[in-house]
DNA sequence: ACTGAAATACCAACACT
DNA sequence: AGTGTTGGTATTTCAGT
């Protein structure tokens, strides 16, 4: 992982459909070398996959919320993680420090769908003692690229 | 936006480098039709771009944190948003309901870098009254795909 | 590891249904 | 909107450095 690799990572984060020729041009490599490096970055696991960025409003998921959850008995943690991870509305599930056990990022169609998710499905899971929801009114930035420093060591 | 479009969106969210032939095969279309639909989804803004998924650990950003920020005077909001959005460590910036003004998702190398970010840069912005940080100990799910329902109306 | 070239696969425009 | 064809590009492999 040298600076060229980091440049490639920055490039393909911003432009996931960049061609090998474009990567090569930006990094001063031949097309083959760019292709080789991209493949190696994937084989090593630095690049884990590719994705289209989708406008939530276009797919009727205008409501974004962050939900803190507290689990009351230690034995329930694994089951909660397994169940919540499988819920498609749960985009993220983090184990966090502080007064709460988990922080979930969820998207839903509207407040009604959010209510169903929280009271009907999340709070129905064993061990969920309480939850606290923050609704996002607007997002100035969402899913930004990882800031990969290109002036680190080679 | 019909069910075929929603299928395509689900597919390219999971496999951002899916070829038109693969999309066509999955949706029962010809390659040309798949290409046309993909183009139209981008022209309409449903698909906003393409991105490589990157392993944070591979680029030395092992620390994930969520930071709540309170802004004390209304006039400072715009400037805070503008400044925080430009910080590369700030992956997300949401205006949220509740006792706090904003919720930020940030990534940093380690606790030292996080401290510099919070005390040296975020809290230095005008209007930042206080902040509260939740550190993610682990993430069972991160940046999951938007759950696009394929059984909605055509 | 990188280069350059050859073979293969892919995309995008076209005429037509 | 969809299909099949076609010409132009992109990708990928390989021998050589």
mmCIF file of C-alpha atoms (C1' of nucleotides) in Angstrom:
data_model
loop_
_atom_site.group_PDB
_atom_site.id
_atom_site.type_symbol
_atom_site.label_atom_id
_atom_site.label_comp_id
_atom_site.label_asym_id
_atom_site.label_seq_id
_atom_site.Cartn_x
_atom_site.Cartn_y
_atom_site.Cartn_z
ATOM 1 C CA UNK A 1 0.000 0.000 0.000
ATOM 2 C CA UNK A 2 1.923 3.010 -1.276
ATOM 3 C CA UNK A 3 0.852 6.486 -2.297
ATOM 4 C CA UNK A 4 -0.181 5.318 -5.734
ATOM 5 C CA UNK A 5 -2.531 2.803 -4.142
ATOM 6 C CA UNK A 6 -3.946 5.515 -1.903
ATOM 7 C CA UNK A 7 -4.484 7.736 -4.916
ATOM 8 C CA UNK A 8 -6.321 4.941 -6.647
ATOM 9 C CA UNK A 9 -8.491 4.397 -3.579
ATOM 10 C CA UNK A 10 -9.407 8.066 -3.443
ATOM 11 C CA UNK A 11 -10.183 8.053 -7.124
ATOM 12 C CA UNK A 12 -12.404 4.990 -7.156
ATOM 13 C CA UNK A 13 -14.238 6.113 -4.045
ATOM 14 C CA UNK A 14 -15.251 9.279 -5.862
ATOM 15 C CA UNK A 15 -15.563 7.733 -9.318
ATOM 16 C CA UNK A 16 -16.451 4.084 -8.978
ATOM 17 C CA UNK A 17 -16.709 3.642 -12.715
ATOM 18 C CA UNK A 18 -13.358 5.189 -13.512
ATOM 19 C CA UNK A 19 -11.738 3.221 -16.326
ATOM 20 C CA UNK A 20 -8.269 1.764 -16.048
ATOM 21 C CA UNK A 21 -7.170 4.366 -18.575
ATOM 22 C CA UNK A 22 -8.425 7.187 -16.341
ATOM 23 C CA UNK A 23 -6.765 5.703 -13.276
ATOM 24 C CA UNK A 24 -3.571 5.228 -15.243
ATOM 25 C CA UNK A 25 -3.645 8.822 -16.451
ATOM 26 C CA UNK A 26 -4.230 10.204 -12.970
ATOM 27 C CA UNK A 27 -1.422 8.138 -11.425
ATOM 28 C CA UNK A 28 1.131 8.212 -14.219
ATOM 29 C CA UNK A 29 0.914 4.491 -14.892
ATOM 30 C CA UNK A 30 0.242 2.323 -17.883
ATOM 31 C CA UNK A 31 -3.243 0.897 -18.233
ATOM 32 C CA UNK A 32 -2.017 -2.579 -17.326
ATOM 33 C CA UNK A 33 -0.294 -1.386 -14.185
ATOM 34 C CA UNK A 34 -3.432 0.440 -13.079
ATOM 35 C CA UNK A 35 -5.442 -2.704 -13.676
ATOM 36 C CA UNK A 36 -2.947 -4.810 -11.702
ATOM 37 C CA UNK A 37 -3.008 -2.464 -8.733
ATOM 38 C CA UNK A 38 -6.773 -2.293 -8.687
ATOM 39 C CA UNK A 39 -6.975 -6.076 -8.698
ATOM 40 C CA UNK A 40 -4.440 -6.370 -5.904
ATOM 41 C CA UNK A 41 -6.282 -3.820 -3.785
ATOM 42 C CA UNK A 42 -9.369 -5.998 -4.087
ATOM 43 C CA UNK A 43 -7.508 -9.238 -3.413
ATOM 44 C CA UNK A 44 -5.969 -7.744 -0.273
ATOM 45 C CA UNK A 45 -9.360 -6.589 0.917
ATOM 46 C CA UNK A 46 -8.643 -2.862 0.864
ATOM 47 C CA UNK A 47 -11.410 -2.457 -1.702
ATOM 48 C CA UNK A 48 -14.262 -4.655 -0.531
ATOM 49 C CA UNK A 49 -16.726 -4.037 -3.323
ATOM 50 C CA UNK A 50 -18.476 -1.599 -5.595
ATOM 51 C CA UNK A 51 -21.730 0.194 -5.258
ATOM 52 C CA UNK A 52 -24.083 2.627 -6.930
ATOM 53 C CA UNK A 53 -25.001 5.655 -4.854
ATOM 54 C CA UNK A 54 -28.765 5.980 -4.742
ATOM 55 C CA UNK A 55 -30.894 9.017 -3.892
ATOM 56 C CA UNK A 56 -33.059 7.988 -0.907
ATOM 57 C CA UNK A 57 -35.921 10.232 -2.028
ATOM 58 C CA UNK A 58 -36.015 8.529 -5.413
ATOM 59 C CA UNK A 59 -36.728 5.194 -3.749
ATOM 60 C CA UNK A 60 -39.182 6.591 -1.252
ATOM 61 C CA UNK A 61 -36.942 6.454 1.789
ATOM 62 C CA UNK A 62 -37.070 10.109 2.733
ATOM 63 C CA UNK A 63 -36.906 9.571 6.460
ATOM 64 C CA UNK A 64 -33.541 9.073 8.128
ATOM 65 C CA UNK A 65 -33.225 8.363 11.832
ATOM 66 C CA UNK A 66 -30.607 7.379 14.369
ATOM 67 C CA UNK A 67 -31.815 5.101 17.122
ATOM 68 C CA UNK A 68 -30.024 4.381 20.372
ATOM 69 C CA UNK A 69 -30.900 1.057 21.951
ATOM 70 C CA UNK A 70 -30.187 -0.323 25.399
ATOM 71 C CA UNK A 71 -30.002 -4.062 25.970
ATOM 72 C CA UNK A 72 -30.676 -5.099 29.532
ATOM 73 C CA UNK A 73 -29.085 -8.525 29.860
ATOM 74 C CA UNK A 74 -25.755 -9.482 28.359
ATOM 75 C CA UNK A 75 -27.123 -12.715 26.948
ATOM 76 C CA UNK A 76 -29.419 -10.850 24.602
ATOM 77 C CA UNK A 77 -26.721 -8.958 22.731
ATOM 78 C CA UNK A 78 -25.886 -11.584 20.132
ATOM 79 C CA UNK A 79 -29.495 -12.171 19.259
ATOM 80 C CA UNK A 80 -30.195 -8.463 18.977
ATOM 81 C CA UNK A 81 -27.257 -7.956 16.634
ATOM 82 C CA UNK A 82 -28.258 -10.904 14.476
ATOM 83 C CA UNK A 83 -31.864 -9.808 14.213
ATOM 84 C CA UNK A 84 -31.259 -6.088 13.689
ATOM 85 C CA UNK A 85 -28.536 -6.676 11.104
ATOM 86 C CA UNK A 86 -31.000 -8.618 8.997
ATOM 87 C CA UNK A 87 -33.531 -5.793 8.955
ATOM 88 C CA UNK A 88 -33.089 -4.023 5.616
ATOM 89 C CA UNK A 89 -34.128 -0.647 7.038
ATOM 90 C CA UNK A 90 -31.141 -0.847 9.408
ATOM 91 C CA UNK A 91 -28.313 0.595 7.334
ATOM 92 C CA UNK A 92 -25.832 0.621 10.189
ATOM 93 C CA UNK A 93 -25.499 -1.005 13.566
ATOM 94 C CA UNK A 94 -22.703 0.057 15.861
ATOM 95 C CA UNK A 95 -21.790 -1.013 19.350
ATOM 96 C CA UNK A 96 -21.061 2.280 21.082
ATOM 97 C CA UNK A 97 -19.576 3.602 24.270
ATOM 98 C CA UNK A 98 -21.686 5.599 26.680
ATOM 99 C CA UNK A 99 -25.087 5.182 28.221
ATOM 100 C CA UNK A 100 -26.492 3.175 25.298
ATOM 101 C CA UNK A 101 -25.608 -0.248 23.922
ATOM 102 C CA UNK A 102 -26.113 0.286 20.208
ATOM 103 C CA UNK A 103 -26.586 3.034 17.675
ATOM 104 C CA UNK A 104 -28.593 2.241 14.567
ATOM 105 C CA UNK A 105 -28.886 4.266 11.398
ATOM 106 C CA UNK A 106 -32.194 3.503 9.736
ATOM 107 C CA UNK A 107 -34.157 4.699 6.723
ATOM 108 C CA UNK A 108 -37.877 4.456 6.242
ATOM 109 C CA UNK A 109 -40.614 5.825 4.027
ATOM 110 C CA UNK A 110 -42.252 8.046 6.633
ATOM 111 C CA UNK A 111 -42.889 8.390 10.346
ATOM 112 C CA UNK A 112 -45.501 5.661 10.271
ATOM 113 C CA UNK A 113 -43.043 3.161 8.830
ATOM 114 C CA UNK A 114 -40.478 4.297 11.377
ATOM 115 C CA UNK A 115 -42.914 3.767 14.209
ATOM 116 C CA UNK A 116 -43.682 0.257 12.997
ATOM 117 C CA UNK A 117 -39.990 -0.482 12.820
ATOM 118 C CA UNK A 118 -39.244 0.804 16.307
ATOM 119 C CA UNK A 119 -42.203 -0.388 18.335
ATOM 120 C CA UNK A 120 -43.228 -3.359 16.234
ATOM 121 C CA UNK A 121 -39.872 -4.896 15.454
ATOM 122 C CA UNK A 122 -36.901 -3.418 17.298
ATOM 123 C CA UNK A 123 -38.487 -3.075 20.724
ATOM 124 C CA UNK A 124 -40.078 -6.499 20.260
ATOM 125 C CA UNK A 125 -36.647 -8.117 20.284
ATOM 126 C CA UNK A 126 -35.701 -9.822 23.561
ATOM 127 C CA UNK A 127 -33.577 -7.697 25.854
ATOM 128 C CA UNK A 128 -34.419 -4.296 24.416
ATOM 129 C CA UNK A 129 -34.962 -2.178 27.505
ATOM 130 C CA UNK A 130 -35.448 1.231 25.929
ATOM 131 C CA UNK A 131 -34.564 3.283 22.896
ATOM 132 C CA UNK A 132 -34.154 6.898 21.911
ATOM 133 C CA UNK A 133 -34.607 8.205 18.396
ATOM 134 C CA UNK A 134 -33.098 11.214 16.657
ATOM 135 C CA UNK A 135 -34.737 12.091 13.364
ATOM 136 C CA UNK A 136 -32.608 13.748 10.700
ATOM 137 C CA UNK A 137 -34.273 16.904 9.398
ATOM 138 C CA UNK A 138 -31.663 17.337 6.695
ATOM 139 C CA UNK A 139 -28.257 15.982 5.779
ATOM 140 C CA UNK A 140 -25.501 18.307 4.655
ATOM 141 C CA UNK A 141 -23.275 15.286 4.013
ATOM 142 C CA UNK A 142 -23.994 11.584 3.908
ATOM 143 C CA UNK A 143 -21.782 8.603 3.117
ATOM 144 C CA UNK A 144 -18.747 10.705 2.384
ATOM 145 C CA UNK A 145 -15.607 8.999 1.123
ATOM 146 C CA UNK A 146 -12.992 7.787 3.575
ATOM 147 C CA UNK A 147 -10.296 10.440 3.764
ATOM 148 C CA UNK A 148 -7.209 8.578 2.593
ATOM 149 C CA UNK A 149 -4.043 10.547 3.157
ATOM 150 C CA UNK A 150 -1.695 10.356 0.176
ATOM 151 C CA UNK A 151 1.324 11.787 1.982
ATOM 152 C CA UNK A 152 1.818 8.960 4.442
ATOM 153 C CA UNK A 153 4.731 6.538 4.330
ATOM 154 C CA UNK A 154 5.182 4.265 1.329
ATOM 155 C CA UNK B 1 -39.715 3.856 -11.845
ATOM 156 C CA UNK B 2 -41.194 0.381 -12.024
ATOM 157 C CA UNK B 3 -40.230 -2.889 -10.431
ATOM 158 C CA UNK B 4 -37.579 -3.544 -13.043
ATOM 159 C CA UNK B 5 -35.932 -0.240 -12.167
ATOM 160 C CA UNK B 6 -36.090 -1.121 -8.489
ATOM 161 C CA UNK B 7 -34.496 -4.480 -9.220
ATOM 162 C CA UNK B 8 -31.724 -2.750 -11.114
ATOM 163 C CA UNK B 9 -31.165 -0.361 -8.225
ATOM 164 C CA UNK B 10 -30.908 -3.225 -5.758
ATOM 165 C CA UNK B 11 -28.517 -5.026 -8.045
ATOM 166 C CA UNK B 12 -26.153 -2.127 -8.672
ATOM 167 C CA UNK B 13 -26.137 -1.171 -5.022
ATOM 168 C CA UNK B 14 -24.814 -4.636 -4.179
ATOM 169 C CA UNK B 15 -22.727 -5.089 -7.337
ATOM 170 C CA UNK B 16 -21.649 -1.708 -8.599
ATOM 171 C CA UNK B 17 -19.610 -3.240 -11.384
ATOM 172 C CA UNK B 18 -22.393 -5.425 -12.708
ATOM 173 C CA UNK B 19 -22.273 -5.412 -16.495
ATOM 174 C CA UNK B 20 -25.284 -4.645 -18.636
ATOM 175 C CA UNK B 21 -25.374 -8.306 -19.579
ATOM 176 C CA UNK B 22 -25.615 -9.332 -15.916
ATOM 177 C CA UNK B 23 -28.326 -6.766 -15.237
ATOM 178 C CA UNK B 24 -30.161 -7.903 -18.331
ATOM 179 C CA UNK B 25 -29.985 -11.546 -17.273
ATOM 180 C CA UNK B 26 -31.242 -10.809 -13.767
ATOM 181 C CA UNK B 27 -34.163 -8.725 -15.022
ATOM 182 C CA UNK B 28 -35.120 -10.660 -18.139
ATOM 183 C CA UNK B 29 -34.183 -7.847 -20.491
ATOM 184 C CA UNK B 30 -31.956 -7.471 -23.493
ATOM 185 C CA UNK B 31 -28.558 -5.925 -22.933
ATOM 186 C CA UNK B 32 -29.629 -2.751 -24.724
ATOM 187 C CA UNK B 33 -32.729 -2.333 -22.596
ATOM 188 C CA UNK B 34 -30.704 -2.806 -19.442
ATOM 189 C CA UNK B 35 -28.255 -0.182 -20.622
ATOM 190 C CA UNK B 36 -31.076 2.228 -21.453
ATOM 191 C CA UNK B 37 -32.699 1.836 -18.069
ATOM 192 C CA UNK B 38 -29.443 2.265 -16.224
ATOM 193 C CA UNK B 39 -28.760 5.453 -18.140
ATOM 194 C CA UNK B 40 -32.223 6.790 -17.451
ATOM 195 C CA UNK B 41 -31.906 6.060 -13.748
ATOM 196 C CA UNK B 42 -28.788 8.183 -13.729
ATOM 197 C CA UNK B 43 -30.313 10.970 -15.805
ATOM 198 C CA UNK B 44 -33.300 11.148 -13.472
ATOM 199 C CA UNK B 45 -30.990 11.332 -10.462
ATOM 200 C CA UNK B 46 -32.093 8.078 -8.860
ATOM 201 C CA UNK B 47 -28.539 6.809 -9.191
ATOM 202 C CA UNK B 48 -26.271 9.687 -8.230
ATOM 203 C CA UNK B 49 -22.909 8.065 -8.727
ATOM 204 C CA UNK B 50 -20.648 5.088 -8.258
ATOM 205 C CA UNK B 51 -18.202 4.230 -5.549
ATOM 206 C CA UNK B 52 -15.738 1.644 -4.364
ATOM 207 C CA UNK B 53 -16.330 0.332 -0.854
ATOM 208 C CA UNK B 54 -13.126 0.623 1.147
ATOM 209 C CA UNK B 55 -12.114 -1.182 4.329
ATOM 210 C CA UNK B 56 -11.446 1.555 6.915
ATOM 211 C CA UNK B 57 -8.757 -0.524 8.630
ATOM 212 C CA UNK B 58 -6.874 -0.887 5.362
ATOM 213 C CA UNK B 59 -6.518 2.884 5.116
ATOM 214 C CA UNK B 60 -5.716 3.371 8.777
ATOM 215 C CA UNK B 61 -9.064 4.813 9.844
ATOM 216 C CA UNK B 62 -9.900 2.267 12.486
ATOM 217 C CA UNK B 63 -11.692 4.677 14.805
ATOM 218 C CA UNK B 64 -15.334 5.492 14.164
ATOM 219 C CA UNK B 65 -17.229 8.005 16.266
ATOM 220 C CA UNK B 66 -20.548 9.793 16.347
ATOM 221 C CA UNK B 67 -20.439 13.343 17.643
ATOM 222 C CA UNK B 68 -23.406 15.395 18.743
ATOM 223 C CA UNK B 69 -22.887 19.130 18.510
ATOM 224 C CA UNK B 70 -24.912 22.002 19.891
ATOM 225 C CA UNK B 71 -24.802 25.400 18.218
ATOM 226 C CA UNK B 72 -25.732 28.247 20.507
ATOM 227 C CA UNK B 73 -26.779 31.051 18.174
ATOM 228 C CA UNK B 74 -28.851 30.606 15.069
ATOM 229 C CA UNK B 75 -26.541 32.755 12.981
ATOM 230 C CA UNK B 76 -23.706 30.253 13.399
ATOM 231 C CA UNK B 77 -25.466 27.312 11.811
ATOM 232 C CA UNK B 78 -24.614 28.000 8.187
ATOM 233 C CA UNK B 79 -20.970 28.554 8.934
ATOM 234 C CA UNK B 80 -20.758 25.417 11.011
ATOM 235 C CA UNK B 81 -22.300 23.330 8.246
ATOM 236 C CA UNK B 82 -20.014 24.800 5.620
ATOM 237 C CA UNK B 83 -16.885 24.261 7.690
ATOM 238 C CA UNK B 84 -17.714 20.789 9.007
ATOM 239 C CA UNK B 85 -18.803 19.515 5.608
ATOM 240 C CA UNK B 86 -15.401 20.374 4.228
ATOM 241 C CA UNK B 87 -13.570 18.357 6.876
ATOM 242 C CA UNK B 88 -12.671 15.053 5.230
ATOM 243 C CA UNK B 89 -12.913 13.124 8.498
ATOM 244 C CA UNK B 90 -16.577 14.126 8.713
ATOM 245 C CA UNK B 91 -18.308 11.429 6.682
ATOM 246 C CA UNK B 92 -21.806 12.546 7.573
ATOM 247 C CA UNK B 93 -23.430 15.647 8.963
ATOM 248 C CA UNK B 94 -27.095 15.578 9.860
ATOM 249 C CA UNK B 95 -29.369 18.185 11.358
ATOM 250 C CA UNK B 96 -31.267 16.237 13.985
ATOM 251 C CA UNK B 97 -34.243 16.600 16.265
ATOM 252 C CA UNK B 98 -33.802 16.516 19.998
ATOM 253 C CA UNK B 99 -31.479 18.153 22.438
ATOM 254 C CA UNK B 100 -28.613 18.496 19.951
ATOM 255 C CA UNK B 101 -28.261 20.505 16.768
ATOM 256 C CA UNK B 102 -26.157 18.173 14.639
ATOM 257 C CA UNK B 103 -24.969 14.609 14.521
ATOM 258 C CA UNK B 104 -21.656 13.896 12.821
ATOM 259 C CA UNK B 105 -20.214 10.576 11.777
ATOM 260 C CA UNK B 106 -16.454 10.808 11.736
ATOM 261 C CA UNK B 107 -13.530 8.485 11.130
ATOM 262 C CA UNK B 108 -10.005 8.955 12.387
ATOM 263 C CA UNK B 109 -6.797 7.019 12.786
ATOM 264 C CA UNK B 110 -6.892 6.776 16.572
ATOM 265 C CA UNK B 111 -8.092 8.540 19.704
ATOM 266 C CA UNK B 112 -5.382 11.144 19.399
ATOM 267 C CA UNK B 113 -6.497 12.141 15.928
ATOM 268 C CA UNK B 114 -10.083 12.176 17.134
ATOM 269 C CA UNK B 115 -9.183 14.455 20.007
ATOM 270 C CA UNK B 116 -7.449 16.860 17.643
ATOM 271 C CA UNK B 117 -10.478 16.875 15.412
ATOM 272 C CA UNK B 118 -12.932 17.545 18.235
ATOM 273 C CA UNK B 119 -11.103 20.003 20.402
ATOM 274 C CA UNK B 120 -8.828 21.541 17.822
ATOM 275 C CA UNK B 121 -11.173 21.930 14.903
ATOM 276 C CA UNK B 122 -14.839 21.263 15.610
ATOM 277 C CA UNK B 123 -15.073 23.013 18.962
ATOM 278 C CA UNK B 124 -12.993 25.846 17.561
ATOM 279 C CA UNK B 125 -15.758 26.739 15.121
ATOM 280 C CA UNK B 126 -17.875 29.737 16.119
ATOM 281 C CA UNK B 127 -21.102 28.886 17.890
ATOM 282 C CA UNK B 128 -20.167 25.406 19.056
ATOM 283 C CA UNK B 129 -21.441 25.355 22.625
ATOM 284 C CA UNK B 130 -20.790 21.753 23.520
ATOM 285 C CA UNK B 131 -20.450 18.302 22.058
ATOM 286 C CA UNK B 132 -20.888 14.709 23.082
ATOM 287 C CA UNK B 133 -19.033 11.799 21.492
ATOM 288 C CA UNK B 134 -19.982 8.159 21.158
ATOM 289 C CA UNK B 135 -17.147 5.910 20.035
ATOM 290 C CA UNK B 136 -18.013 2.814 18.042
ATOM 291 C CA UNK B 137 -16.420 -0.278 19.565
ATOM 292 C CA UNK B 138 -17.498 -2.444 16.676
ATOM 293 C CA UNK B 139 -19.849 -2.290 13.724
ATOM 294 C CA UNK B 140 -22.081 -5.216 12.865
ATOM 295 C CA UNK B 141 -23.283 -3.348 9.799
ATOM 296 C CA UNK B 142 -22.068 -0.205 8.081
ATOM 297 C CA UNK B 143 -23.201 1.559 4.914
ATOM 298 C CA UNK B 144 -25.823 -1.015 4.104
ATOM 299 C CA UNK B 145 -27.754 -0.703 0.838
ATOM 300 C CA UNK B 146 -31.009 1.229 0.737
ATOM 301 C CA UNK B 147 -33.817 -1.285 1.056
ATOM 302 C CA UNK B 148 -35.723 -0.822 -2.190
ATOM 303 C CA UNK B 149 -39.007 -2.674 -2.172
ATOM 304 C CA UNK B 150 -39.660 -4.453 -5.472
ATOM 305 C CA UNK B 151 -43.305 -5.200 -4.791
ATOM 306 C CA UNK B 152 -44.547 -1.619 -4.753
ATOM 307 C CA UNK B 153 -46.695 -0.067 -7.477
ATOM 308 C CA UNK B 154 -45.395 0.153 -11.021
ATOM 309 C "C1'" DA C 1 6.267 -4.215 -10.623
ATOM 310 C "C1'" DC C 2 5.734 -1.996 -15.046
ATOM 311 C "C1'" DT C 3 5.266 -1.981 -20.271
ATOM 312 C "C1'" DG C 4 3.114 -2.778 -24.788
ATOM 313 C "C1'" DA C 5 0.376 -5.434 -27.732
ATOM 314 C "C1'" DA C 6 -3.026 -8.916 -28.792
ATOM 315 C "C1'" DA C 7 -7.411 -11.191 -27.706
ATOM 316 C "C1'" DT C 8 -11.595 -10.886 -25.509
ATOM 317 C "C1'" DA C 9 -15.490 -8.607 -23.492
ATOM 318 C "C1'" DC C 10 -18.201 -4.587 -23.023
ATOM 319 C "C1'" DC C 11 -20.722 -0.297 -24.171
ATOM 320 C "C1'" DA C 12 -23.490 2.737 -26.856
ATOM 321 C "C1'" DA C 13 -25.636 4.121 -31.022
ATOM 322 C "C1'" DC C 14 -28.611 2.704 -34.729
ATOM 323 C "C1'" DA C 15 -32.500 0.983 -37.411
ATOM 324 C "C1'" DC C 16 -36.480 -1.472 -36.579
ATOM 325 C "C1'" DT C 17 -40.649 -3.637 -33.922
ATOM 326 C "C1'" DA D 1 -39.945 0.561 -24.217
ATOM 327 C "C1'" DG D 2 -37.706 -3.319 -26.201
ATOM 328 C "C1'" DT D 3 -34.565 -6.114 -29.600
ATOM 329 C "C1'" DG D 4 -30.445 -7.326 -32.313
ATOM 330 C "C1'" DT D 5 -26.517 -5.692 -34.735
ATOM 331 C "C1'" DT D 6 -22.402 -3.150 -35.212
ATOM 332 C "C1'" DG D 7 -18.331 -0.148 -34.619
ATOM 333 C "C1'" DG D 8 -15.566 1.806 -31.174
ATOM 334 C "C1'" DT D 9 -13.522 1.158 -26.404
ATOM 335 C "C1'" DA D 10 -12.233 -1.036 -22.347
ATOM 336 C "C1'" DT D 11 -10.444 -4.858 -20.016
ATOM 337 C "C1'" DT D 12 -7.430 -8.612 -19.323
ATOM 338 C "C1'" DT D 13 -3.849 -11.712 -20.316
ATOM 339 C "C1'" DC D 14 0.820 -12.582 -21.638
ATOM 340 C "C1'" DA D 15 5.585 -12.359 -23.100
ATOM 341 C "C1'" DG D 16 9.355 -9.325 -22.171
ATOM 342 C "C1'" DT D 17 12.007 -5.890 -19.252
#
